[in-house]
Amino acid sequence: MFYTYWKKVDNECSVNIKASELISYFPNPKDADFFCQMPEFIDAVHRVHRLVGNAVTEGRYIIEGTGSSQLFIAALRALACTAKETTSNKKHIPVVCAEPYYSFYKEVIEQERSELYQWKGDANTFQSESGPYIEVVTSPNNPDGTTRKPVLKGEEGMVIHDLAYYWPHYTPITSPADYDVMLFTLSKATGHAGSRVGWAIVKNKEIAKKIHKHLFLMSIGSCQEGFIRATKIIHFVADSYEHDVDYMLVKPPKVPVLFEAEGLFDYGHRILALRWKRLRAIAQRSEVVSLPDFSPEFCNFKGKLTYPTPAFAWLECKTGEDAEQLTRKMKIQARNDSKFGVSVSRRYVRVSMVGDDHSFNLFIERLSSLSIM
Ligand SMILES: Cc1ncc(COP(=O)(O)O)c(C=O)c1O
């Protein structure tokens, strides 16, 4: 979906890295605690969150990772280690998330078979004994696009907020998120999934240092080329909104022409809103499929009421048939709800709304023929 946008500004956004640059393991040797962090990238992250108003970053620790997937594992380890230090509890720390949940969490934890923590499935049915646990809260949620808060209220509970989709193209920005551990990723913010750039925003210094240490031990930091590119791209996005405010007095823009481009968040929201409109039109007259309803909210970034336009459609099959089989018959690739922790239903499938135009048009075409059957 983002390809068309970036193609238009290819030249303004390219980066050139010389053979002699980025040779050292350590981009920031002066900071003894966070020596693998690239200061320019951290500045860009502060800037874009200040601009969008989707997360508090002042006074917080920002930690780079190879995608937010790597940061998720590092954050789990850091939290679980901290919980183990303060308790004589020998058991694994349970990790839960309300269903339907992003399947990666379960898969990665089960694959790892850690001594520290164990996947315990749906937060709604988790029998919380007293003691520490980790709840993952994805908001807006993958797969169903809902806005979420923690389900559990235990005193020793710790929460990882995965805010991959808390950007104005997917959802109204209602307030700056200000949680203990928050994860963001370039893959959902700008579409550059291949750069493998993610960041965690963490309140507590000891937790931040533990996350950093785990990342260091996993991969001695992240590939710096990706972060150079991400820095350029994030500033480009921010420049297109901030060219007329005080920020530019401090840092004048180098390429004035870029302000003629539509801002990325407006582009993303415009495309997704149009796609959702087409999909809803089909669902409304369909006997076979339906979609979740979302209420509009005031988006502080856009300064108006907007509807959520999630990255995925959580399609329900109303006829009682297995939803994945039904969509497969129509050559629509979709993942059924059992992959997202829904135990009994098979009534839902997740379909991507952020693919390229051609795939989306095909999806709409095929779904319309299904819907009138
Ligand atoms: C909720 C959520 N978190 C994290 C990720 C992965 O992010 P990254 O590409 O930074 O590893 C995804 C990818 O689909 C996701 O849906």
Short mmCIF file of C-alpha atoms and ligand atoms in Angstrom, two decimals:
data_model
loop_
_atom_site.label_atom_id
_atom_site.label_comp_id
_atom_site.label_asym_id
_atom_site.label_seq_id
_atom_site.Cartn_x
_atom_site.Cartn_y
_atom_site.Cartn_z
CA MET A 1 0.00 0.00 0.00
CA PHE A 2 2.81 2.41 0.83
CA TYR A 3 4.82 1.62 -2.30
CA THR A 4 2.96 4.14 -4.49
CA TYR A 5 3.60 6.90 -1.97
CA TRP A 6 7.31 6.20 -1.58
CA LYS A 7 7.86 5.71 -5.30
CA LYS A 8 6.89 9.35 -5.90
CA VAL A 9 9.53 10.64 -3.50
CA ASP A 10 12.25 8.09 -4.24
CA ASN A 11 14.98 10.63 -4.81
CA GLU A 12 14.21 12.89 -1.86
CA CYS A 13 14.32 9.91 0.47
CA SER A 14 17.30 7.91 -0.67
CA VAL A 15 20.34 7.46 1.54
CA ASN A 16 23.93 7.07 0.52
CA ILE A 17 26.26 5.15 2.81
CA LYS A 18 29.96 5.29 2.10
CA ALA A 19 32.22 2.25 2.46
CA SER A 20 34.05 3.89 5.34
CA GLU A 21 30.91 4.68 7.34
CA LEU A 22 29.23 2.69 10.14
CA ILE A 23 32.15 0.36 10.59
CA SER A 24 32.15 0.17 14.38
CA TYR A 25 29.85 -2.04 16.43
CA PHE A 26 29.11 0.97 18.59
CA PRO A 27 27.34 4.01 17.15
CA ASN A 28 27.22 5.72 20.54
CA PRO A 29 30.29 4.71 22.59
CA LYS A 30 29.90 7.79 24.80
CA ASP A 31 26.75 6.39 26.40
CA ALA A 32 27.91 3.56 28.60
CA ASP A 33 24.37 2.23 29.15
CA PHE A 34 23.09 2.42 25.57
CA PHE A 35 26.22 2.15 23.45
CA CYS A 36 24.51 0.38 20.54
CA GLN A 37 21.99 3.16 19.97
CA MET A 38 22.18 5.63 17.12
CA PRO A 39 21.51 9.15 18.53
CA GLU A 40 20.19 10.54 15.21
CA PHE A 41 17.58 7.80 15.09
CA ILE A 42 16.52 8.40 18.70
CA ASP A 43 16.04 12.12 17.88
CA ALA A 44 13.88 11.20 14.89
CA VAL A 45 11.70 8.96 17.08
CA HIS A 46 11.19 11.76 19.63
CA ARG A 47 10.27 14.09 16.82
CA VAL A 48 7.68 11.89 15.11
CA HIS A 49 5.93 11.02 18.38
CA ARG A 50 5.85 14.71 19.37
CA LEU A 51 4.36 15.51 15.98
CA VAL A 52 1.72 12.76 15.98
CA GLY A 53 0.99 12.89 19.72
CA ASN A 54 0.69 9.10 19.95
CA ALA A 55 3.28 8.45 22.68
CA VAL A 56 5.12 10.24 25.45
CA THR A 57 8.86 10.08 24.84
CA GLU A 58 10.26 12.89 27.01
CA GLY A 59 12.08 11.42 29.99
CA ARG A 60 11.66 7.91 28.57
CA TYR A 61 14.28 5.47 27.29
CA ILE A 62 14.08 4.69 23.60
CA ILE A 63 15.68 1.43 22.55
CA GLU A 64 16.29 0.34 18.98
CA GLY A 65 15.69 -3.21 17.87
CA THR A 66 15.68 -5.36 14.75
CA GLY A 67 11.97 -4.86 14.23
CA SER A 68 9.59 -4.77 17.16
CA SER A 69 9.55 -8.59 17.02
CA GLN A 70 13.06 -8.71 18.44
CA LEU A 71 12.17 -6.06 21.01
CA PHE A 72 9.15 -8.10 22.09
CA ILE A 73 11.40 -11.01 23.04
CA ALA A 74 13.95 -8.74 24.73
CA ALA A 75 11.16 -6.99 26.68
CA LEU A 76 9.70 -10.33 27.81
CA ARG A 77 13.08 -11.45 29.07
CA ALA A 78 13.76 -8.15 30.82
CA LEU A 79 10.39 -8.15 32.59
CA ALA A 80 10.53 -11.83 33.49
CA CYS A 81 14.11 -11.49 34.85
CA THR A 82 13.01 -8.53 36.95
CA ALA A 83 10.04 -10.46 38.33
CA LYS A 84 12.27 -13.43 39.14
CA GLU A 85 14.73 -11.21 41.01
CA THR A 86 12.05 -9.95 43.37
CA THR A 87 10.33 -13.25 44.11
CA SER A 88 11.33 -16.69 45.33
CA ASN A 89 8.75 -18.07 42.87
CA LYS A 90 10.42 -20.84 40.85
CA LYS A 91 7.62 -21.14 38.32
CA HIS A 92 7.59 -19.77 34.80
CA ILE A 93 6.14 -16.27 34.51
CA PRO A 94 2.83 -16.67 32.63
CA VAL A 95 2.40 -14.60 29.46
CA VAL A 96 -1.14 -13.92 28.24
CA CYS A 97 -3.02 -11.82 25.70
CA ALA A 98 -6.76 -11.45 25.16
CA GLU A 99 -7.98 -13.38 22.11
CA PRO A 100 -8.06 -12.84 19.23
CA TYR A 101 -4.33 -12.08 19.45
CA TYR A 102 -1.42 -11.63 17.06
CA SER A 103 -0.22 -15.20 16.52
CA PHE A 104 3.49 -14.34 16.71
CA TYR A 105 3.39 -13.97 20.52
CA LYS A 106 2.32 -17.57 21.10
CA GLU A 107 4.52 -19.01 18.37
CA VAL A 108 7.72 -17.31 19.46
CA ILE A 109 7.24 -18.12 23.14
CA GLU A 110 6.38 -21.76 22.49
CA GLN A 111 9.29 -22.14 20.10
CA GLU A 112 11.73 -20.65 22.58
CA ARG A 113 10.71 -22.84 25.56
CA SER A 114 12.24 -20.35 27.94
CA GLU A 115 13.05 -21.18 31.53
CA LEU A 116 11.71 -17.77 32.48
CA TYR A 117 8.25 -17.54 30.99
CA GLN A 118 5.52 -19.63 29.40
CA TRP A 119 2.64 -18.88 27.05
CA LYS A 120 -0.71 -19.21 28.86
CA GLY A 121 -3.07 -18.09 26.10
CA ASP A 122 -6.18 -15.97 26.41
CA ALA A 123 -6.00 -13.31 29.15
CA ASN A 124 -9.79 -13.49 29.59
CA THR A 125 -9.73 -17.08 30.79
CA PHE A 126 -6.40 -16.95 32.61
CA GLN A 127 -6.80 -18.17 36.19
CA SER A 128 -4.61 -15.60 37.82
CA GLU A 129 -3.13 -16.93 41.00
CA SER A 130 -1.36 -14.21 42.91
CA GLY A 131 2.11 -13.48 41.61
CA PRO A 132 3.75 -11.97 38.58
CA TYR A 133 2.50 -12.34 35.02
CA ILE A 134 2.99 -10.51 31.73
CA GLU A 135 0.00 -9.37 29.68
CA VAL A 136 0.49 -8.27 26.09
CA VAL A 137 -1.91 -5.55 24.95
CA THR A 138 -2.03 -4.83 21.23
CA SER A 139 -3.88 -1.63 20.42
CA PRO A 140 -5.27 -1.24 17.84
CA ASN A 141 -5.41 -5.00 17.82
CA ASN A 142 -4.14 -7.36 15.16
CA PRO A 143 -6.32 -9.10 13.89
CA ASP A 144 -9.62 -7.33 14.69
CA GLY A 145 -8.66 -3.63 14.85
CA THR A 146 -10.20 -2.98 18.27
CA THR A 147 -8.78 -0.52 20.79
CA ARG A 148 -7.62 -2.42 23.85
CA LYS A 149 -6.72 -2.03 27.52
CA PRO A 150 -5.29 -4.66 29.87
CA VAL A 151 -7.81 -7.31 30.93
CA LEU A 152 -6.05 -8.37 34.14
CA LYS A 153 -5.62 -6.24 37.21
CA GLY A 154 -3.14 -8.24 39.33
CA GLU A 155 -0.82 -6.27 41.59
CA GLU A 156 2.28 -7.97 40.25
CA GLY A 157 1.16 -7.85 36.63
CA MET A 158 3.42 -6.35 33.99
CA VAL A 159 2.20 -5.19 30.60
CA ILE A 160 3.85 -4.92 27.20
CA HIS A 161 1.89 -2.52 25.01
CA ASP A 162 2.37 -3.37 21.35
CA LEU A 163 1.38 -0.12 19.63
CA ALA A 164 2.48 -1.09 16.12
CA TYR A 165 -0.78 0.26 14.66
CA TYR A 166 -1.24 3.35 16.85
CA TRP A 167 -0.70 5.74 13.93
CA PRO A 168 -3.18 8.14 12.30
CA HIS A 169 -3.60 6.07 9.15
CA TYR A 170 -5.10 3.20 11.15
CA THR A 171 -6.89 4.82 14.07
CA PRO A 172 -7.83 8.14 15.68
CA ILE A 173 -5.02 9.38 17.95
CA THR A 174 -6.92 10.18 21.12
CA SER A 175 -4.04 10.80 23.57
CA PRO A 176 -0.30 10.19 23.88
CA ALA A 177 0.23 6.64 25.13
CA ASP A 178 2.24 6.63 28.32
CA TYR A 179 2.80 3.05 29.46
CA ASP A 180 5.75 1.29 31.09
CA VAL A 181 6.83 -0.64 28.00
CA MET A 182 5.60 0.34 24.52
CA LEU A 183 6.66 -1.16 21.19
CA PHE A 184 6.55 0.58 17.81
CA THR A 185 7.75 -0.48 14.38
CA LEU A 186 8.68 1.23 11.13
CA SER A 187 6.97 -1.61 9.25
CA LYS A 188 3.53 -0.33 10.25
CA ALA A 189 4.35 3.38 10.60
CA THR A 190 5.80 3.91 7.12
CA GLY A 191 5.58 0.46 5.52
CA HIS A 192 9.35 -0.22 5.50
CA ALA A 193 9.13 -3.72 6.92
CA GLY A 194 12.32 -4.90 5.22
CA SER A 195 14.49 -2.39 7.08
CA ARG A 196 13.71 -4.31 10.29
CA VAL A 197 13.49 -1.21 12.43
CA GLY A 198 11.57 -1.11 15.67
CA TRP A 199 11.80 0.82 18.92
CA ALA A 200 10.71 0.37 22.50
CA ILE A 201 9.78 3.29 24.76
CA VAL A 202 10.41 2.39 28.36
CA LYS A 203 9.81 4.29 31.60
CA ASN A 204 12.11 2.48 33.99
CA LYS A 205 15.86 2.74 33.48
CA GLU A 206 16.66 -0.69 34.91
CA ILE A 207 14.14 -2.39 32.60
CA ALA A 208 15.52 -0.36 29.67
CA LYS A 209 19.07 -1.44 30.50
CA LYS A 210 17.99 -5.08 30.70
CA ILE A 211 16.28 -4.87 27.30
CA HIS A 212 19.40 -3.27 25.86
CA LYS A 213 21.61 -5.97 27.37
CA HIS A 214 19.44 -8.75 25.89
CA LEU A 215 19.63 -7.10 22.47
CA PHE A 216 23.36 -6.80 22.81
CA LEU A 217 23.66 -10.49 23.65
CA MET A 218 21.28 -11.54 20.86
CA SER A 219 22.87 -9.59 18.02
CA ILE A 220 25.30 -6.91 19.37
CA GLY A 221 22.76 -4.23 18.48
CA SER A 222 20.92 -3.85 15.19
CA CYS A 223 22.04 -3.23 11.63
CA GLN A 224 22.89 0.48 11.54
CA GLU A 225 22.17 0.93 7.83
CA GLY A 226 18.49 0.29 8.53
CA PHE A 227 18.45 2.98 11.20
CA ILE A 228 20.14 5.53 8.91
CA ARG A 229 17.41 4.90 6.36
CA ALA A 230 14.69 5.00 9.01
CA THR A 231 16.04 8.33 10.30
CA LYS A 232 15.83 9.84 6.84
CA ILE A 233 12.34 8.50 6.24
CA ILE A 234 10.97 9.56 9.61
CA HIS A 235 12.33 13.11 9.17
CA PHE A 236 10.85 13.21 5.69
CA VAL A 237 7.42 12.30 7.08
CA ALA A 238 7.73 14.85 9.88
CA ASP A 239 9.04 17.61 7.56
CA SER A 240 5.97 17.31 5.38
CA TYR A 241 3.83 18.31 8.38
CA GLU A 242 6.17 20.68 10.20
CA HIS A 243 7.41 22.92 7.42
CA ASP A 244 5.35 25.84 8.63
CA VAL A 245 5.97 25.70 12.37
CA ASP A 246 8.72 26.77 14.71
CA TYR A 247 10.62 23.53 14.28
CA MET A 248 11.83 24.72 10.92
CA LEU A 249 13.40 27.81 12.44
CA VAL A 250 15.69 25.49 14.34
CA LYS A 251 16.25 23.03 11.49
CA PRO A 252 15.49 24.51 8.07
CA PRO A 253 14.32 22.04 5.44
CA LYS A 254 16.86 21.06 2.83
CA VAL A 255 14.43 20.04 0.09
CA PRO A 256 11.50 22.49 -0.09
CA VAL A 257 9.79 20.56 -2.89
CA LEU A 258 8.88 17.72 -0.57
CA PHE A 259 6.17 19.83 1.06
CA GLU A 260 4.14 19.52 -2.08
CA ALA A 261 3.77 15.82 -1.35
CA GLU A 262 0.74 14.67 0.63
CA GLY A 263 1.75 13.80 4.19
CA LEU A 264 2.19 10.07 4.70
CA PHE A 265 -0.45 9.83 7.42
CA ASP A 266 -3.01 11.58 5.20
CA TYR A 267 -2.11 9.37 2.28
CA GLY A 268 -2.33 6.20 4.39
CA HIS A 269 -5.63 7.22 5.93
CA ARG A 270 -7.11 8.26 2.57
CA ILE A 271 -6.23 4.92 0.93
CA LEU A 272 -7.40 2.83 3.86
CA ALA A 273 -10.65 4.81 4.26
CA LEU A 274 -11.41 4.21 0.58
CA ARG A 275 -10.63 0.50 0.87
CA TRP A 276 -12.79 0.16 3.98
CA LYS A 277 -15.63 1.97 2.21
CA ARG A 278 -15.51 -0.50 -0.69
CA LEU A 279 -15.33 -3.48 1.64
CA ARG A 280 -18.18 -2.22 3.82
CA ALA A 281 -20.36 -1.68 0.75
CA ILE A 282 -19.98 -5.38 -0.06
CA ALA A 283 -20.50 -6.54 3.52
CA GLN A 284 -23.67 -4.42 3.86
CA ARG A 285 -25.44 -6.17 1.03
CA SER A 286 -24.01 -9.57 1.78
CA GLU A 287 -25.84 -12.58 3.18
CA VAL A 288 -22.53 -14.32 3.73
CA VAL A 289 -20.01 -12.01 5.39
CA SER A 290 -20.03 -9.19 7.91
CA LEU A 291 -17.49 -6.81 9.41
CA PRO A 292 -16.98 -5.36 12.89
CA ASP A 293 -18.43 -1.89 13.48
CA PHE A 294 -16.17 0.88 14.73
CA SER A 295 -17.24 4.16 16.34
CA PRO A 296 -15.62 7.41 15.29
CA GLU A 297 -13.42 9.29 17.77
CA PHE A 298 -11.76 12.68 17.79
CA CYS A 299 -8.28 12.36 16.33
CA ASN A 300 -6.02 14.97 17.93
CA PHE A 301 -3.56 14.67 15.07
CA LYS A 302 -6.12 15.30 12.35
CA GLY A 303 -8.16 17.72 14.47
CA LYS A 304 -11.43 16.03 13.56
CA LEU A 305 -13.63 13.02 14.17
CA THR A 306 -12.32 9.99 12.28
CA TYR A 307 -13.26 6.33 11.98
CA PRO A 308 -10.73 3.57 12.63
CA THR A 309 -9.40 2.10 9.36
CA PRO A 310 -7.47 -0.96 10.58
CA ALA A 311 -4.72 -2.74 8.69
CA PHE A 312 -6.76 -5.97 8.74
CA ALA A 313 -10.39 -6.84 8.18
CA TRP A 314 -11.79 -9.41 10.61
CA LEU A 315 -14.39 -10.95 8.35
CA GLU A 316 -17.16 -13.01 9.87
CA CYS A 317 -18.87 -15.75 7.91
CA LYS A 318 -22.57 -15.53 8.81
CA THR A 319 -23.62 -18.87 7.33
CA GLY A 320 -21.88 -21.07 9.90
CA GLU A 321 -19.42 -22.38 7.32
CA ASP A 322 -15.68 -22.55 8.00
CA ALA A 323 -14.64 -19.04 6.99
CA GLU A 324 -11.19 -20.00 5.73
CA GLN A 325 -12.55 -22.76 3.50
CA LEU A 326 -15.13 -20.38 2.13
CA THR A 327 -12.59 -17.68 1.26
CA ARG A 328 -10.15 -20.26 -0.12
CA LYS A 329 -12.81 -21.45 -2.57
CA MET A 330 -12.85 -17.89 -3.93
CA LYS A 331 -9.05 -17.77 -4.09
CA ILE A 332 -8.87 -15.24 -1.27
CA GLN A 333 -5.93 -15.79 1.01
CA ALA A 334 -7.00 -15.33 4.61
CA ARG A 335 -6.02 -16.73 8.01
CA ASN A 336 -8.67 -18.35 10.13
CA ASP A 337 -9.39 -17.38 13.71
CA SER A 338 -7.81 -20.47 15.30
CA LYS A 339 -4.41 -18.93 14.46
CA PHE A 340 -5.34 -15.98 16.66
CA GLY A 341 -6.31 -18.00 19.70
CA VAL A 342 -10.05 -18.31 19.02
CA SER A 343 -10.65 -21.87 20.21
CA VAL A 344 -14.00 -23.00 18.91
CA SER A 345 -15.31 -20.77 16.22
CA ARG A 346 -13.71 -20.86 12.72
CA ARG A 347 -16.27 -18.21 11.85
CA TYR A 348 -13.71 -15.47 11.30
CA VAL A 349 -10.82 -14.86 8.95
CA ARG A 350 -8.26 -12.08 8.85
CA VAL A 351 -7.65 -10.35 5.54
CA SER A 352 -4.97 -7.74 4.93
CA MET A 353 -6.10 -4.22 3.98
CA VAL A 354 -2.58 -2.94 3.38
CA GLY A 355 -1.51 -4.97 0.35
CA ASP A 356 -0.84 -3.42 -3.05
CA ASP A 357 -3.70 -2.00 -5.16
CA HIS A 358 -3.81 -4.95 -7.52
CA SER A 359 -4.21 -7.54 -4.74
CA PHE A 360 -6.80 -5.43 -2.97
CA ASN A 361 -8.83 -4.95 -6.16
CA LEU A 362 -8.77 -8.70 -6.78
CA PHE A 363 -9.89 -9.34 -3.22
CA ILE A 364 -12.84 -6.96 -3.62
CA GLU A 365 -13.78 -8.49 -6.98
CA ARG A 366 -13.70 -12.03 -5.63
CA LEU A 367 -15.48 -11.18 -2.42
CA SER A 368 -18.32 -9.45 -4.28
CA SER A 369 -19.00 -12.58 -6.29
CA LEU A 370 -18.98 -14.63 -3.09
CA SER A 371 -21.31 -12.25 -1.36
CA ILE A 372 -24.12 -12.57 -3.83
CA MET A 373 -24.02 -16.37 -3.91
C1 LIG B 1 0.87 -6.24 16.34
C2 LIG B 1 2.17 -6.42 15.63
N1 LIG B 1 3.30 -6.24 16.32
C3 LIG B 1 4.49 -6.41 15.72
C4 LIG B 1 4.60 -6.78 14.40
C5 LIG B 1 5.94 -7.02 13.77
O1 LIG B 1 6.69 -5.87 13.67
P1 LIG B 1 8.16 -5.88 13.04
O2 LIG B 1 8.01 -5.89 11.57
O3 LIG B 1 8.74 -4.60 13.52
O4 LIG B 1 8.89 -7.04 13.58
C6 LIG B 1 3.45 -7.00 13.66
C7 LIG B 1 3.54 -7.44 12.26
O5 LIG B 1 2.61 -7.84 11.61
C8 LIG B 1 2.20 -6.82 14.30
O6 LIG B 1 1.06 -7.02 13.63
#
